[in-house]
Amino acid sequence: MNRRYCYKDLLPFVVLIANECNNTGLFTLFKAASLEGMSNFVFVTYAYTVATVVLLPITFFYRRSRAVPPLSFSILSKIALLGLIGCSSQILGYAGISYSSPTLSSAISNLTPAFTFMLAVICRMEKIAVKKRTTQGKILGSIVSISGAFIVTFYKGPSIIIADNSISIHLPQSNGILTSVDINWAIGGLLLTGCNILLTIWFVFQVEILKEFPDELTMVFFYNLCAAFVAAVVGLLGEKNTSAWKIRLDISLISIVCTGIFNKFLSSAIYAWGIHLKGPVYVAMFKPLSIVIAVVMGVMFLGDTLYIGSVIGATIISIGFYTVMWGKATEEKEEEEDDVGSQESPTTENVPLLQSSKTVNFTKNIDGSV
């Protein structure tokens, strides 16, 4: 029982928390490299290529040493589509970080659970009963989360922590929203929102693939292979400067190698394993943790300025997120109780019948009819 608890509950919890720390740290490293002039298209292409090269021998020996399901053209086609979705999400995400910061990326990533719920409703994977408090909670939480994301994107407000790591409040001359909008910040927010919409589709689509092909490592290898091809095509079209493809021995190379190994390979495998084991909604629950990690790393290592708009927006997003999670958890608990009740009810109904049958037989024996 303890082993099952460790594998089913404790291990995913610990691993997914560590994965969020890992991803946020890599986003911060990428931001530092992009400040040195590294191209987003070049970065994504090389990172997926590194992951593919690392995964090639691992997947080869893994498939030779174990009984794994066979690959079909249908599965490969779905994985290729997954690669297209994932690569597009990454290109938008890294472009958004270049325009803004890892802190904004982590704040808007809290939208993923709300987007997941909305997509599940559209695909009829989620039940809607407007009069139930669980449904009301999920709908209200989704709306609140999206509202918080708009606040983070379009309102910066006074700075709380400035680049020299001292804590102070600098009030602008006007606190109006229009005067606090930064164009690059807004563009970054829109790109990151698009990234998280695609990430939601990426999560849900993996569920369908893993139902037919329950081999996470092989799926991750072919996913990275397809994504590397898509990224290369987009990169060659989008990056006209040929010198940008020459990587120097500096933070750019470190960022590419670390992202390829620890994000494209390791993080993708963890997401696939978590989705297969616990479902996409459970995996999305850990996204709010990244905002705290990103704020600390951004201020400490990048000299980012923390704005009050980010704090307010992230707080609203987190409230909406946990409202959605409360509705989901309560609904699942009610469904489990209903299932238990439906399984117990036939047993209780059979008791009087058995008793009446015994009574009839006993009466017949007394009458001497048997």
XYZ file of N, CA and C in Angstrom, residues 103 156-170 292 295-300 302-311:
99
model
N 9.213 36.158 -15.525
C 8.169 36.381 -14.517
C 6.791 36.469 -15.162
N 1.323 47.469 -15.681
C 2.560 47.248 -14.946
C 2.511 47.926 -13.575
N 2.103 49.177 -13.550
C 1.972 49.874 -12.281
C 3.301 50.250 -11.656
N 3.274 50.657 -10.385
C 4.509 51.054 -9.688
C 5.452 49.865 -9.516
N 6.742 50.144 -9.482
C 7.735 49.093 -9.255
C 7.882 48.846 -7.758
N 7.995 47.581 -7.394
C 8.166 47.192 -5.988
C 9.631 46.881 -5.700
N 10.222 46.051 -6.556
C 11.636 45.710 -6.421
C 12.340 46.151 -7.686
N 13.317 47.037 -7.568
C 14.029 47.538 -8.736
C 15.305 46.747 -8.931
N 16.021 47.053 -10.015
C 17.127 46.218 -10.461
C 18.271 46.105 -9.471
N 18.446 47.089 -8.592
C 19.566 47.012 -7.651
C 19.209 46.202 -6.397
N 18.057 45.440 -6.480
C 17.624 44.520 -5.432
C 17.206 45.211 -4.134
N 17.067 46.535 -4.158
C 16.548 47.213 -2.980
C 15.045 47.301 -3.074
N 14.378 47.283 -1.939
C 12.913 47.279 -1.928
C 12.420 48.707 -1.756
N 11.618 49.152 -2.696
C 11.086 50.509 -2.627
C 9.855 50.602 -3.486
N 9.115 51.683 -3.332
C 7.928 51.942 -4.139
C 8.151 53.231 -4.905
N 8.043 53.150 -6.240
C 8.195 54.334 -7.073
C 6.868 54.603 -7.752
N 6.361 32.249 -8.380
C 7.224 32.581 -7.242
C 8.689 32.343 -7.603
N 9.918 35.058 -10.114
C 10.146 36.374 -9.497
C 11.504 36.397 -8.797
N 11.769 35.370 -8.013
C 13.030 35.313 -7.270
C 14.219 35.264 -8.222
N 14.150 34.386 -9.238
C 15.264 34.240 -10.174
C 15.448 35.481 -11.034
N 14.333 36.067 -11.471
C 14.424 37.246 -12.324
C 15.060 38.423 -11.603
N 14.671 38.628 -10.352
C 15.218 39.742 -9.574
C 16.673 39.479 -9.196
N 16.986 38.226 -8.845
C 18.335 37.912 -8.377
C 19.361 37.847 -9.503
N 18.698 38.395 -13.178
C 18.526 39.209 -14.378
C 18.367 40.685 -14.068
N 18.224 41.023 -12.807
C 18.008 42.419 -12.466
C 16.653 42.926 -12.912
N 15.668 42.013 -13.019
C 14.322 42.417 -13.422
C 13.687 43.311 -12.365
N 12.810 44.182 -12.819
C 12.027 45.007 -11.911
C 10.678 44.333 -11.670
N 10.312 44.194 -10.426
C 9.021 43.597 -10.081
C 7.982 44.703 -9.973
N 6.935 44.593 -10.783
C 5.874 45.601 -10.801
C 4.667 45.109 -10.013
N 3.948 46.058 -9.466
C 2.776 45.714 -8.654
C 1.680 45.079 -9.508
N 1.639 45.433 -10.803
C 0.665 44.809 -11.699
C 0.882 43.312 -11.816
N 2.156 42.880 -11.828
C 2.460 41.453 -11.893
C 1.998 40.732 -10.634
N 2.188 41.385 -9.482
C 1.785 40.772 -8.211
C 0.265 40.652 -8.130
